[in-house]
Short mmCIF file of C-alpha atoms in Angstrom, two decimals:
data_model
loop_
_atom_site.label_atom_id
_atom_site.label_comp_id
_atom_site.label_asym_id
_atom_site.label_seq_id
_atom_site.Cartn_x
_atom_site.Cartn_y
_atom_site.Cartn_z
CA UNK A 17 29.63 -141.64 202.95
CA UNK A 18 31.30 -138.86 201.14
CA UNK A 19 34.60 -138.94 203.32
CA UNK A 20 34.36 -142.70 201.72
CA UNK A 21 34.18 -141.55 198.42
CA UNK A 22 36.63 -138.74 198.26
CA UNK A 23 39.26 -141.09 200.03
CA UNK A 24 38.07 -143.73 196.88
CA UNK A 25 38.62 -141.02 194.43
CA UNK A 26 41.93 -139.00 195.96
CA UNK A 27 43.41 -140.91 198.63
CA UNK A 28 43.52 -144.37 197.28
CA UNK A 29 46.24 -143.72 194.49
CA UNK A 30 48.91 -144.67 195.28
CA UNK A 31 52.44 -142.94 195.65
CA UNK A 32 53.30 -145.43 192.40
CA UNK A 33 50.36 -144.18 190.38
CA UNK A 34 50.90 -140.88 191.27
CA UNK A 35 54.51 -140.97 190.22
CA UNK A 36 53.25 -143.04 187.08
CA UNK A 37 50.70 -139.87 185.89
CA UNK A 38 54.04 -137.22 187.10
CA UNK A 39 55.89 -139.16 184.49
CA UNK A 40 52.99 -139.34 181.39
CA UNK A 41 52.19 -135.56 181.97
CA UNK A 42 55.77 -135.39 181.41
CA UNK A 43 56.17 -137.17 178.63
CA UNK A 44 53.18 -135.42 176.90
CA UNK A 45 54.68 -132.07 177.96
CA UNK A 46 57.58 -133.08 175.72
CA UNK A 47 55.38 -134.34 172.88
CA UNK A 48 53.57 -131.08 172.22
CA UNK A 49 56.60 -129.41 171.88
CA UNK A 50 57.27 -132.00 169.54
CA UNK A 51 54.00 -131.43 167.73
CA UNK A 52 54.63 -127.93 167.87
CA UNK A 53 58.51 -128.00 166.33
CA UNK A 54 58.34 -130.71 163.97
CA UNK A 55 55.06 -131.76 163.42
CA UNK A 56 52.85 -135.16 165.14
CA UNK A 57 54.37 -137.49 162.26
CA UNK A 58 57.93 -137.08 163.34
CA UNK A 59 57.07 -137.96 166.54
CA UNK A 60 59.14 -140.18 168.78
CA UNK A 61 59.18 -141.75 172.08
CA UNK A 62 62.83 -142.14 171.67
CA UNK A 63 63.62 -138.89 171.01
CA UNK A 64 61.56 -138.02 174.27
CA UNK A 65 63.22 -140.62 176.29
CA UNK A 66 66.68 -139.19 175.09
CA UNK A 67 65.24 -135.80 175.95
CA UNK A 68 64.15 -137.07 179.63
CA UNK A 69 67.57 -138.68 180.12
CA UNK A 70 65.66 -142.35 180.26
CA UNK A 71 66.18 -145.44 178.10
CA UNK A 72 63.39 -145.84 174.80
CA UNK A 73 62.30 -149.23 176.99
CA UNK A 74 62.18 -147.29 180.30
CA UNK A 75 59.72 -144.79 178.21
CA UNK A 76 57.46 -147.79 176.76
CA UNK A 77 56.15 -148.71 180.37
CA UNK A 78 54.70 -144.88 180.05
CA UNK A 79 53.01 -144.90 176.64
CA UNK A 80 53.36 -148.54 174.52
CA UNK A 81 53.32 -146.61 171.52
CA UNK A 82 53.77 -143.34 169.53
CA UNK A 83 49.99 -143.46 168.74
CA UNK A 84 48.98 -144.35 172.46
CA UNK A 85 51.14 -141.20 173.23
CA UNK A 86 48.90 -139.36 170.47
CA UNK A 87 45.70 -140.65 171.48
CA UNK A 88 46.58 -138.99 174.89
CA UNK A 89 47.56 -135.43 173.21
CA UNK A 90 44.26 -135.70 171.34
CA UNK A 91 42.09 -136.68 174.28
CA UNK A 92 43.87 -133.42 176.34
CA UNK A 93 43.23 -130.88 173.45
CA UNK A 94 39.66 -132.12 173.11
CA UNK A 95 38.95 -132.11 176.50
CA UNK A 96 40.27 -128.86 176.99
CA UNK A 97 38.90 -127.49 174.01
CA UNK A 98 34.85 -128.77 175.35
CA UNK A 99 35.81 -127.30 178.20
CA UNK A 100 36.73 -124.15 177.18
CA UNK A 101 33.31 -124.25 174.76
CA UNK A 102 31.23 -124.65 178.02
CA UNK A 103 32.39 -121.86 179.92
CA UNK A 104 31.50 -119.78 177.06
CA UNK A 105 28.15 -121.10 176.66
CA UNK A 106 27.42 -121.35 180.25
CA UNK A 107 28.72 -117.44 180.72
CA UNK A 108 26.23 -116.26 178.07
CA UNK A 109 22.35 -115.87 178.46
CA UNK A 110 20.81 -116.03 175.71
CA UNK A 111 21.88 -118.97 172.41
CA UNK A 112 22.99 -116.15 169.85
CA UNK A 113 24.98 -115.12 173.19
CA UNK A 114 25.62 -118.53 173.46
CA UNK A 115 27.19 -119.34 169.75
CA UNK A 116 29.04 -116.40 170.08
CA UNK A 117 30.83 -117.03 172.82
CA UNK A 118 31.88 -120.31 171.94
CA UNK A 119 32.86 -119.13 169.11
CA UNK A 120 35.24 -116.41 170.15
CA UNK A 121 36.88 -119.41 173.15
CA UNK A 122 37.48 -121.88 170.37
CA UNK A 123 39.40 -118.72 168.42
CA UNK A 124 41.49 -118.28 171.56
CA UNK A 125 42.25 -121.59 172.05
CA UNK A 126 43.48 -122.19 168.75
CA UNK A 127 45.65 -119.10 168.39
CA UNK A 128 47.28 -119.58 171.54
CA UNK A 129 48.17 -123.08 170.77
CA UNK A 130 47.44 -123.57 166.94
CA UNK A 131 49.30 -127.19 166.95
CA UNK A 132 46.96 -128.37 169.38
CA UNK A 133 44.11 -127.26 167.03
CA UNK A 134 45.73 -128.56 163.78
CA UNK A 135 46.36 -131.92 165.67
CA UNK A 136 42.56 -132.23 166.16
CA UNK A 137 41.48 -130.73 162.66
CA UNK A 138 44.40 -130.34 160.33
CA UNK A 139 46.02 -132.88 158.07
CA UNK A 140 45.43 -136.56 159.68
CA UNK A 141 48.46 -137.86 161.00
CA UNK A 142 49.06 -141.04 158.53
CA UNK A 143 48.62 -144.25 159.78
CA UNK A 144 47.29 -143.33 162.62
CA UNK A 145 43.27 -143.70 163.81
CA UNK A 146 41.81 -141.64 166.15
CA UNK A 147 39.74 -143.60 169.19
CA UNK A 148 36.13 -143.39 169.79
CA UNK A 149 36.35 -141.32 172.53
CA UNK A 150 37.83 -138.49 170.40
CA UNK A 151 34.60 -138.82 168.48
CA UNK A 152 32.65 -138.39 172.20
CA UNK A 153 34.56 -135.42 173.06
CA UNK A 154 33.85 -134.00 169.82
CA UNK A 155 30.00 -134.78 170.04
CA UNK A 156 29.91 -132.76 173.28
CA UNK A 157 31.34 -129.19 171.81
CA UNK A 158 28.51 -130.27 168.68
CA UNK A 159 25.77 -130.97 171.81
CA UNK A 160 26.48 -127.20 172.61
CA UNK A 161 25.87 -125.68 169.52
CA UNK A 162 23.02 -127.80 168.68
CA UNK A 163 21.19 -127.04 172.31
CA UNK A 164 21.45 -123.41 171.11
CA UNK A 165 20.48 -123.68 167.30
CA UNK A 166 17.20 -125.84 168.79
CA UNK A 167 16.52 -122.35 170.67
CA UNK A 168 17.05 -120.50 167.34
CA UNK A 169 13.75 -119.88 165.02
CA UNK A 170 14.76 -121.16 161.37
CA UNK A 171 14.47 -118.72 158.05
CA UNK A 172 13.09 -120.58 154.91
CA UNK A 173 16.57 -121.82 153.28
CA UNK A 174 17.33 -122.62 149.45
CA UNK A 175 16.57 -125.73 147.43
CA UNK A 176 20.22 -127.02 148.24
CA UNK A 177 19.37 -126.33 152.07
CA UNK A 178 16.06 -128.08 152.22
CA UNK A 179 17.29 -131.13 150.66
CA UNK A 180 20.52 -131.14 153.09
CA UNK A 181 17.46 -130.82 155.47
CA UNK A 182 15.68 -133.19 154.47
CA UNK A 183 18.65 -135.93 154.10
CA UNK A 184 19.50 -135.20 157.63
CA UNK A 185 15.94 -135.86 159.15
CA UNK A 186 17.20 -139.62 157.99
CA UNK A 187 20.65 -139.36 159.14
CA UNK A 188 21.17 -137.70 162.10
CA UNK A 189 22.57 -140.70 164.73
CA UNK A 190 25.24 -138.36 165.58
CA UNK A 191 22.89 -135.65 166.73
CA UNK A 192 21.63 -137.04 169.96
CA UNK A 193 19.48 -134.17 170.36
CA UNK A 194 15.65 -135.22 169.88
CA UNK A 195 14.84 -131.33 170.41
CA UNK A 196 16.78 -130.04 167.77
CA UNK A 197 15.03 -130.09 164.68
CA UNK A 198 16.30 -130.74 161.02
CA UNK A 199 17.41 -127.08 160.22
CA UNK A 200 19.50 -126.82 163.80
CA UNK A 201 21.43 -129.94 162.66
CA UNK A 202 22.17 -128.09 159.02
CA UNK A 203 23.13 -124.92 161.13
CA UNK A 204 25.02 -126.51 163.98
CA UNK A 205 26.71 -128.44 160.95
CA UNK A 206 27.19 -124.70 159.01
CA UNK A 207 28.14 -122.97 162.06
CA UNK A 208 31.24 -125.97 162.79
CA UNK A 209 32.63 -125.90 159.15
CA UNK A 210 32.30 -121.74 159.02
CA UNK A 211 34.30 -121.27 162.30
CA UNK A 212 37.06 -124.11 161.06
CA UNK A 213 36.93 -122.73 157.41
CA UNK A 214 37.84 -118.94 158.59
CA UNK A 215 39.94 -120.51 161.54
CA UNK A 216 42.29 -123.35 159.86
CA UNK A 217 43.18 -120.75 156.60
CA UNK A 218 44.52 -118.28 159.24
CA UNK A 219 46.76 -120.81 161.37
CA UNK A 220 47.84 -122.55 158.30
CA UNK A 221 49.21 -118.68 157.51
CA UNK A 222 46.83 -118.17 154.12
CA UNK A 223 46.08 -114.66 155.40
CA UNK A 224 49.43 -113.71 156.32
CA UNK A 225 50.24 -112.54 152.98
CA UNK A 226 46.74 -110.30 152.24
CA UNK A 227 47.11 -108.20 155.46
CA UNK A 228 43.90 -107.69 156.45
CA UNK A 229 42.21 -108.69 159.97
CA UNK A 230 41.03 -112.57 159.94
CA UNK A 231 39.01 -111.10 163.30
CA UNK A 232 36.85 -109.18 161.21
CA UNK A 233 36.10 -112.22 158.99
CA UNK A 234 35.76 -114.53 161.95
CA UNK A 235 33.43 -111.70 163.12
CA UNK A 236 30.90 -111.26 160.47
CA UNK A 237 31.04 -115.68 159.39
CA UNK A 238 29.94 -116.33 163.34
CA UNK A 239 27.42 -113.77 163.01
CA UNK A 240 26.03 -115.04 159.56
CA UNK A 241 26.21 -118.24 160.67
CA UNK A 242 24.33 -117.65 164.08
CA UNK A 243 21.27 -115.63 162.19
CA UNK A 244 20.71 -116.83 158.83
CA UNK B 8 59.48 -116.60 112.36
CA UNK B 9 56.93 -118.48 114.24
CA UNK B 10 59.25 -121.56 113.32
CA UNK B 11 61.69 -119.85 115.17
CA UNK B 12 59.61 -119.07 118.11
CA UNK B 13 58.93 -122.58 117.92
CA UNK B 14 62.30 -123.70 118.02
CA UNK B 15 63.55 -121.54 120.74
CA UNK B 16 60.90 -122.61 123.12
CA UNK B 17 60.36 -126.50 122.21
CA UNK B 18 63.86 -127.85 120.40
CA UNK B 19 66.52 -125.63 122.18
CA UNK B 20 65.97 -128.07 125.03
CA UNK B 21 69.08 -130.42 124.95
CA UNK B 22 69.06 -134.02 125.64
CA UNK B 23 70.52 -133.45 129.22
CA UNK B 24 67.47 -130.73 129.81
CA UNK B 25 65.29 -133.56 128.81
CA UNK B 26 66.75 -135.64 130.91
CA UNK B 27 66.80 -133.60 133.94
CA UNK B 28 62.93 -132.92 133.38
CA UNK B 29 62.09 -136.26 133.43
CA UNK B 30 64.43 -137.27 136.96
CA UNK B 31 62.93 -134.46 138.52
CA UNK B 32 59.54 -135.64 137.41
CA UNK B 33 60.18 -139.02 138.77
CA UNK B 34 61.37 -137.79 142.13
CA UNK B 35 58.38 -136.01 142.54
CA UNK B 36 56.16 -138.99 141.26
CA UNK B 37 58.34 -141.22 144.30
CA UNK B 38 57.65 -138.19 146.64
CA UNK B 39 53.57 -137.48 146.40
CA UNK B 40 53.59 -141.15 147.61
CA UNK B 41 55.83 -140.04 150.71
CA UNK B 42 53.41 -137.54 151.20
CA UNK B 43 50.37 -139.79 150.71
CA UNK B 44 51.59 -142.56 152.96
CA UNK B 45 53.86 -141.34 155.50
CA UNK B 46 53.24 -137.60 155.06
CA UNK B 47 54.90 -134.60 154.07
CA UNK B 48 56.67 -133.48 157.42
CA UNK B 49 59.19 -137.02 156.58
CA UNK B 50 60.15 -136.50 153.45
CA UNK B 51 63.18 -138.00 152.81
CA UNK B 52 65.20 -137.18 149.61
CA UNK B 53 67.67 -140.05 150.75
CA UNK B 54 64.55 -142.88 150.85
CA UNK B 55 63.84 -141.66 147.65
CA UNK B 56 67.17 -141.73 146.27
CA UNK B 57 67.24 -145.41 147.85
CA UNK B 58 63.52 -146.35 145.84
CA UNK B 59 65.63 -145.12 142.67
CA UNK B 60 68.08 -146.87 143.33
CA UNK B 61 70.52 -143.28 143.16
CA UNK B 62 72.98 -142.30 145.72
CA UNK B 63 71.98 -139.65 148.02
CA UNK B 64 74.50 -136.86 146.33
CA UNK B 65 73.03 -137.52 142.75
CA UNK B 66 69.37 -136.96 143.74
CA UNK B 67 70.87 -133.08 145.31
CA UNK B 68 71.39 -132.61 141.93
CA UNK B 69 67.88 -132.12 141.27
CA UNK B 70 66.40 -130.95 144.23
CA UNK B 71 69.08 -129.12 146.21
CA UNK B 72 67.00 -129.52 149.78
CA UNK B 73 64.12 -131.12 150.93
CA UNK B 74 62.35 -127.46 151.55
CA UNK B 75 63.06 -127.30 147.16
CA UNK B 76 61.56 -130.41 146.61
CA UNK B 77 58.03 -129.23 148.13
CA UNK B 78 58.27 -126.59 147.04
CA UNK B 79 57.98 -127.75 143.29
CA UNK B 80 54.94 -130.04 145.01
CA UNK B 81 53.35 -127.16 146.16
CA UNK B 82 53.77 -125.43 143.14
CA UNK B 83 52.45 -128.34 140.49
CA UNK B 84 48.91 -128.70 142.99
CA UNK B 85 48.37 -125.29 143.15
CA UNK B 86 48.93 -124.78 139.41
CA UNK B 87 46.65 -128.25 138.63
CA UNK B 88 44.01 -127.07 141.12
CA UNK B 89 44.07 -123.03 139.39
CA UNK B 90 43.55 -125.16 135.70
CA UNK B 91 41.08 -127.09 137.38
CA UNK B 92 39.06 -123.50 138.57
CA UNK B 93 39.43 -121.79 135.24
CA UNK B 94 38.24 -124.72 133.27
CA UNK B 95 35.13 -124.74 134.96
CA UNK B 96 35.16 -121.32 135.16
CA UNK B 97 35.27 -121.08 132.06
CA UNK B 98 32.60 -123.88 130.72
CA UNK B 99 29.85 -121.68 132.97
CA UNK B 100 27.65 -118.28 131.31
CA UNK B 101 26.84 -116.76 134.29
CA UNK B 102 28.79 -115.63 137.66
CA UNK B 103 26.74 -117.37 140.09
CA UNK B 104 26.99 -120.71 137.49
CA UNK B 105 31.06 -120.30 137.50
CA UNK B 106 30.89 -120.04 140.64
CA UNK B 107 29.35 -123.26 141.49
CA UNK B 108 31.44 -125.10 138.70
CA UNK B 109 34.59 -123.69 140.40
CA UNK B 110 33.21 -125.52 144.27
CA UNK B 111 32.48 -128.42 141.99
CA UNK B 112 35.48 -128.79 140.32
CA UNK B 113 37.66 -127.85 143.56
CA UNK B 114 36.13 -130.62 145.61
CA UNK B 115 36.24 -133.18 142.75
CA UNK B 116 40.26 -132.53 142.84
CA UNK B 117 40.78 -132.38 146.55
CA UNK B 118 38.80 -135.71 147.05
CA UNK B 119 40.34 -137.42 143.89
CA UNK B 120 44.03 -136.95 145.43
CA UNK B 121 43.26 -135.29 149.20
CA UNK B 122 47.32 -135.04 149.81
CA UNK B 123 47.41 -132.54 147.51
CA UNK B 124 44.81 -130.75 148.84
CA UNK B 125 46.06 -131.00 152.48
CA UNK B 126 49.58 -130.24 151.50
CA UNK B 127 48.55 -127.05 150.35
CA UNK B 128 45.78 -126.20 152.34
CA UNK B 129 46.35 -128.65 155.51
CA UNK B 130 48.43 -128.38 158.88
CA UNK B 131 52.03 -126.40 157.51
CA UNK B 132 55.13 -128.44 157.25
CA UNK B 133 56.88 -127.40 160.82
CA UNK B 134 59.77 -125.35 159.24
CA UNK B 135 58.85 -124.67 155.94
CA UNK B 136 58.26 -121.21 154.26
CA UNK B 137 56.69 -121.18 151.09
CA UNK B 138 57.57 -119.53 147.99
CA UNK B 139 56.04 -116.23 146.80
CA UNK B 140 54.90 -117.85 143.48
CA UNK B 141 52.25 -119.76 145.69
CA UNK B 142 51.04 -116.90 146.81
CA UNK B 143 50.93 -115.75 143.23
CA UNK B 144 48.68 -119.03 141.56
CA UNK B 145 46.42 -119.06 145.30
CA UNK B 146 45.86 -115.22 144.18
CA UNK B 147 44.90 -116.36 140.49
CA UNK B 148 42.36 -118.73 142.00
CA UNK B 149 40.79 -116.12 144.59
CA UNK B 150 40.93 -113.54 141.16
CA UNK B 151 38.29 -116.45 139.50
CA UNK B 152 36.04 -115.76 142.65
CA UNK B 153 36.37 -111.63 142.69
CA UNK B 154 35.65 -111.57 138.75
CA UNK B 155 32.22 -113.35 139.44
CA UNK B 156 31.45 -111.60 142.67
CA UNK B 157 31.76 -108.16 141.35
CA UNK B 158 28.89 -109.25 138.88
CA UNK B 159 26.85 -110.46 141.54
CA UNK B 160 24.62 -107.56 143.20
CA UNK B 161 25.00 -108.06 147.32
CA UNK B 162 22.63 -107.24 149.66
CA UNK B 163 22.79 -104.91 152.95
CA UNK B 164 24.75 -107.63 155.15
CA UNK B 165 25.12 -107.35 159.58
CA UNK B 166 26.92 -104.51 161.61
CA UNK B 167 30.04 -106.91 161.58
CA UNK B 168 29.75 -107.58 157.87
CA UNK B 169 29.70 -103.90 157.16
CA UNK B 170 32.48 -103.59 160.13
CA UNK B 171 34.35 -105.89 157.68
CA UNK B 172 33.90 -104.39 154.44
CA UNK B 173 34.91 -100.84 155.87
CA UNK B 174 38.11 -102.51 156.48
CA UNK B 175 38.68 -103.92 153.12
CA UNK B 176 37.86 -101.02 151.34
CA UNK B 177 41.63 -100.06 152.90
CA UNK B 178 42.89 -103.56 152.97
CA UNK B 179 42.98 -104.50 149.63
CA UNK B 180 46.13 -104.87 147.76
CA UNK B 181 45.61 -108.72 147.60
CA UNK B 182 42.28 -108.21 145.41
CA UNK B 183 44.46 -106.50 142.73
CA UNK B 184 40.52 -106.16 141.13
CA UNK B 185 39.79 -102.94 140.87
CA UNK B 186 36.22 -103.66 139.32
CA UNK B 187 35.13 -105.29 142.34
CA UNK B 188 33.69 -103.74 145.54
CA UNK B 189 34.42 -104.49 149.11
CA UNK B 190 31.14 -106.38 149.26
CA UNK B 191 32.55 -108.50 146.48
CA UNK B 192 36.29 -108.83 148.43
CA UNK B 193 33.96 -109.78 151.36
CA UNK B 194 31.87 -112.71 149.34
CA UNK B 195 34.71 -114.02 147.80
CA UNK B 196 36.86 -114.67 151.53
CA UNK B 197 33.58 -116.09 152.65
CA UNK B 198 33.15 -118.56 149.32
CA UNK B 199 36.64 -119.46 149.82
CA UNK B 200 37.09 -120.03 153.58
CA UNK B 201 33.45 -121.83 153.60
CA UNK B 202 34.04 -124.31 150.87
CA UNK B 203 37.33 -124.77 152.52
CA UNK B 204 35.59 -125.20 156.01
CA UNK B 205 33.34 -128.26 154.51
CA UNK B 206 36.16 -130.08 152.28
CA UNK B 207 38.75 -129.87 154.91
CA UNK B 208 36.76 -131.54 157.63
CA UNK B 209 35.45 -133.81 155.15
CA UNK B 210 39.06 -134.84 153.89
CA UNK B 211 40.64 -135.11 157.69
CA UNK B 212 37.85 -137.78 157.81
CA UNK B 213 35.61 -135.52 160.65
CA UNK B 214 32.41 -136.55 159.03
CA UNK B 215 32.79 -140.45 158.69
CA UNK B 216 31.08 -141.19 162.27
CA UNK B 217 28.61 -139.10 161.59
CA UNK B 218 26.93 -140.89 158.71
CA UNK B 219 25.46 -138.00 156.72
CA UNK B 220 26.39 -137.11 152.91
CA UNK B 221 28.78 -134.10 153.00
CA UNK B 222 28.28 -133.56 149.27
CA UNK B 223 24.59 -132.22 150.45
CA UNK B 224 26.50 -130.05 152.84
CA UNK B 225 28.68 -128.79 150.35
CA UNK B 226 26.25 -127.86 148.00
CA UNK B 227 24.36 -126.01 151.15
CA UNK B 228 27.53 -123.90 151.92
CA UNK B 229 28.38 -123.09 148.21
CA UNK B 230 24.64 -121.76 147.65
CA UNK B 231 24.63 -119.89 150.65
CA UNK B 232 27.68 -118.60 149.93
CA UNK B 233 26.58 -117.37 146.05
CA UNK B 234 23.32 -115.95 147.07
CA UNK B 235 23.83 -114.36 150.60
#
């Protein structure tokens, strides 16, 4: 029965198919450095095909259009990105071991490829939509944090925290979680836009020019953000 | 004498100065809607040279290079978005109340015209350096936040807040405030990167299939961020 499945799932593509995903990794290869040089808006499957020495048609059978190509580039970084985020969390024992980890992989990610972070949370690419299953992948890095936060015990917050609180005991579809109560889904929410807020400002080069250590600050806002 | 103060710095202007003023005004009208709609990485002085119906070579007469052209984008948002700060600023009596008016008035111009926001503040244009005077007006905007923090007691914060703060106290030639302490340096990165950390996400459109109000999660963050 397994020999039958693993001959379903590995064996059964074909030589064509296999050449066919060669080619897209191929193609995407060429994108990010695309993404990376001049930015996801310039981006074009003719330039590629010129690049790869094929005709813009010959390309089209690969990706049908510049946004199908990005939709691919987005799905990668996401998927790499959640899996990065689970390693972390599934290294550490306890959830403030948890958050903390995840927190210093999706720092490493980004600074070792910031493009592929700004392409996921930097200035929307116009025109373009992003699929649902972007918004799946995303759900599962905020399923981490939120599994931890549940674990967390919650400190009294302000008026303006109570009635964020309170609004999302109403509104919280994208949650999933039926163990994580109100005040995990304001801290998961707290802890996302603290580790972007720190995190975008020093890829987008704010800090460069105030020469201090954005570590530091990443530092002490993951902390804050884990225990308050 | 004032009438000649007044004549140097209002009527010396010839015609042609005007004249130039009000081209290079234009241009940049025709170019915040490249930036809107097809974004700022393909700008194109030549399509807006077309949409004025101008040859190429006569629009370089105002804006030498593309690079000079955002530049004087860059430049008008961050000046627009410092007014904005100081107005508010301004209009409150107490530090924690200007403080608040400046998150209020910052997200009511990034969500009125989110371009400019994101050009400033979003994913860099590949390429492009920008000018020390934006480093000079982002400075007069983070000077709003480090007058009001250095009125604000703070309270004993984590070892990595204190790990931070140690640091500033020698990494602090971008504060220019001399009044305000390194717990004060370390609020006002926090208030800034936090607020930035909510409006960005909300602007790149990360909260739309999530369904909850991020104006309750603003308010959250920019309490937090005050009192903590």
């Amino acid at each position: 029965m397994f020999a039958i499945v693993n001959v379903e799932e590995c064996e059964l593509r074909s030589p064509r198919e296999r050449y066919r995903e060669q080619v897209r990794d191929e193609v995407k290869a060429h994108a990010w450095r695309q993404v990376a040089t001049t930015g996801a808006t310039a981006l074009s499957l003719n330039a590629i095909a010129k690049q790869m020495g094929v005709s813009g048609p010959a390309l089209y059978r690969y990706f049908a259009s510049r946004d199908e190509l990005i939709t691919a580039l987005i799905l990668d970084a996401y998927r790499d990105l959640s899996t990065a985020g689970q390693a972390a969390a599934a290294a550490a024992k306890t959830p403030a071991a948890q958050l903390a980890a995840i927190a210093l992989a999706i720092r490493e990610w980004a600074l070792a490829e910031p493009h592929r972070y700004l392409l996921i949370y930097g200035t929307p690419v116009p025109g373009y939509v992003a699929p649902t299953e972007a918004t799946t992948l995303a759900a599962s890095l905020m399923a981490l944090l939120l599994d931890a936060f549940a674990d967390i015990p919650s400190t009294p917050g302000s008026k303006s925290a109570t009635a964020l609180e309170k609004h999302l005991a109403t509104h919280r579809d994208w949650a999933g979680n039926e163990h994580a109560g109100d005040s995990a889904l304001h801290r998961a929410l707290a802890f996302w836009t603290r580790v972007h807020g720190v995190l975008s400002l020093e890829l987008a080069g704010h800090f460069v020019g105030m020469a201090f250590d954005p570590a530091l600050l990443y530092a002490a806002e993951v902390d804050a953000a884990i225990t308050e």
